Amino acid sequence: MRTGQSLTQVQNQKLTMTPELQQSIHILQLSSYELSQYLQEQALENPILDIESFTSSYLKSDKSSQMAGSITDLLWKAKAREETLEQWLLSQLRIAGVSDTLYQTAAYLAGNLDDKGYLPLSITEVSSFLNKPSEAVEEALACLQSLDPPGVGARDLQECLLLQISRDHAAPYGTFEVVNQCMPQLAQMKLDKIALQLGVTLIQVKEIVTYIRSLNPRPGMAFGWIEESYITPDATIYKEQGNIVIQMNAGAVPKTSVNKDYYSHIQHAGCKEAVSFLKEKWKTADWIVRSLEQRKMTLYRVIRAIFEEQLAFLEIGERGMKPLTLKMISEKLDLHESTISRTVQNKYIRTPYGVLELKYFFSSGLQSDVGELTSIKTIKIRIKELISQEHKKQPYSDQKVVEILSEEGIRISRRTVTKYREELHILSSALRKNIL
């Protein structure tokens, strides 16, 4: 048996993404704001690339005096940045004059609150992570829960309500006991059982429930959580004389071009290193400009394809929306599904019904009795309408909504109705019932 080494040739094919192709894909998926920032960064590194920003084009206006006044007006009208819940709590802790150790622990808890103002961590978890005794963590949590807004730092809804009740001397007699002892019955609105258990009248229980409904179950929602940003629509669409009209927003992305004069001037200087450097920069700049044109063309095609399917939306709004998937647009335009996904990502369009994200128009559907698909968004709108029209003393149960939709030809389960109702932030029929 012979062993040894030998050289052999193997031919295979492999798809390799060039840096230019990667850059083109990156440009396609950026939002207009992100793309503007990206182009500014590229222009700083590439002398061949010219970027005309909105500000520079605005300064070229002949009405300079009006321009100065307009800028001043815009600055005065600019909205101040909202304070976050964490910043508000930390400012209260500093004023309270607590010890450094207590401040650090309370600040950690404040930084881990969710958007509702609740603490999703247990005392044990915080104690283990900070390597501090549980008593110190409990003291810090009590300090945090004593701050405004009332109810902040609670671990669940019950604790949130109890914190607010304990700080309100005007709370009806027995309110704390109702929330503390009868939360399951309260959730099911079994008021007679609550009255029997606590030895109070039904009228008193109704007064307590009315008061509880005035409390804030999500105290953190009144504060900003992310830096405010402004959406610039990539296009405007409307229907005119039966035809779809799409107007691409030229101001969404700064005008970008290749500086031919600059390149020609340096090239004749006779410096080989400069010429070599500029040739590479010329290639990069030219590719960016072409990628921007390709992005604009692809975006236009995708928008048109979407609204050829969602034409009824331009006439009657959400009610006219149909089920639509990325695959349907992909097959319609003969483009890869990932390309469609990148195109609609972080892109917005101005419609007769407001500025909406392109992804908004994609939705799965449920089959009707006649075999047609009904958009989930349309079903949610119908559920919301039914509940808004119900008798307040006899609200529709989820099963009743199922029966009404079934009569309208929409097949849907009770569990699905419950899911959609909760996504619409609508209470159950028991909690919607008018008890007064």
Short mmCIF file of C-alpha atoms in Angstrom, two decimals, residues 237 302-303 305-307 309-314 317-318 320-326 328-329 344 347-364 375 377:
data_model
loop_
_atom_site.label_atom_id
_atom_site.label_comp_id
_atom_site.label_asym_id
_atom_site.label_seq_id
_atom_site.Cartn_x
_atom_site.Cartn_y
_atom_site.Cartn_z
CA ILE A 237 -48.32 58.29 -2.55
CA VAL A 302 -41.21 48.07 -4.29
CA ILE A 303 -43.55 50.91 -3.28
CA ALA A 305 -45.72 46.84 -6.21
CA ILE A 306 -47.00 47.13 -2.63
CA PHE A 307 -49.74 49.60 -3.49
CA GLU A 309 -51.75 45.05 -4.12
CA GLN A 310 -53.01 47.47 -1.45
CA LEU A 311 -54.84 49.81 -3.82
CA ALA A 312 -57.98 49.78 -1.65
CA PHE A 313 -55.97 51.28 1.22
CA LEU A 314 -55.62 54.53 -0.74
CA GLY A 317 -57.73 53.12 4.65
CA GLU A 318 -56.97 50.15 6.91
CA GLY A 320 -59.24 47.91 2.66
CA MET A 321 -55.93 46.22 3.45
CA LYS A 322 -55.28 42.74 2.10
CA PRO A 323 -52.89 40.04 3.30
CA LEU A 324 -49.45 40.67 1.81
CA THR A 325 -46.10 38.95 2.30
CA LEU A 326 -42.53 39.69 1.28
CA MET A 328 -45.55 37.95 -2.93
CA ILE A 329 -43.67 41.18 -3.73
CA VAL A 344 -38.77 48.19 3.30
CA LYS A 347 -38.56 53.26 5.18
CA TYR A 348 -41.62 55.49 5.54
CA ILE A 349 -44.22 56.76 3.12
CA ARG A 350 -46.73 59.61 3.34
CA THR A 351 -50.23 58.39 2.52
CA PRO A 352 -53.68 60.03 2.64
CA TYR A 353 -54.00 58.40 6.09
CA GLY A 354 -50.71 59.58 7.56
CA VAL A 355 -47.03 58.68 7.48
CA LEU A 356 -46.60 54.93 7.81
CA GLU A 357 -43.73 52.48 7.73
CA LEU A 358 -43.59 50.32 4.60
CA LYS A 359 -43.51 47.18 6.74
CA TYR A 360 -46.95 48.18 8.00
CA PHE A 361 -48.50 47.08 4.70
CA PHE A 362 -47.31 43.49 5.09
CA SER A 363 -49.68 41.26 7.02
CA SER A 364 -50.77 37.65 7.06
CA SER A 375 -56.00 40.77 6.58
CA LYS A 377 -55.23 44.28 10.50
#
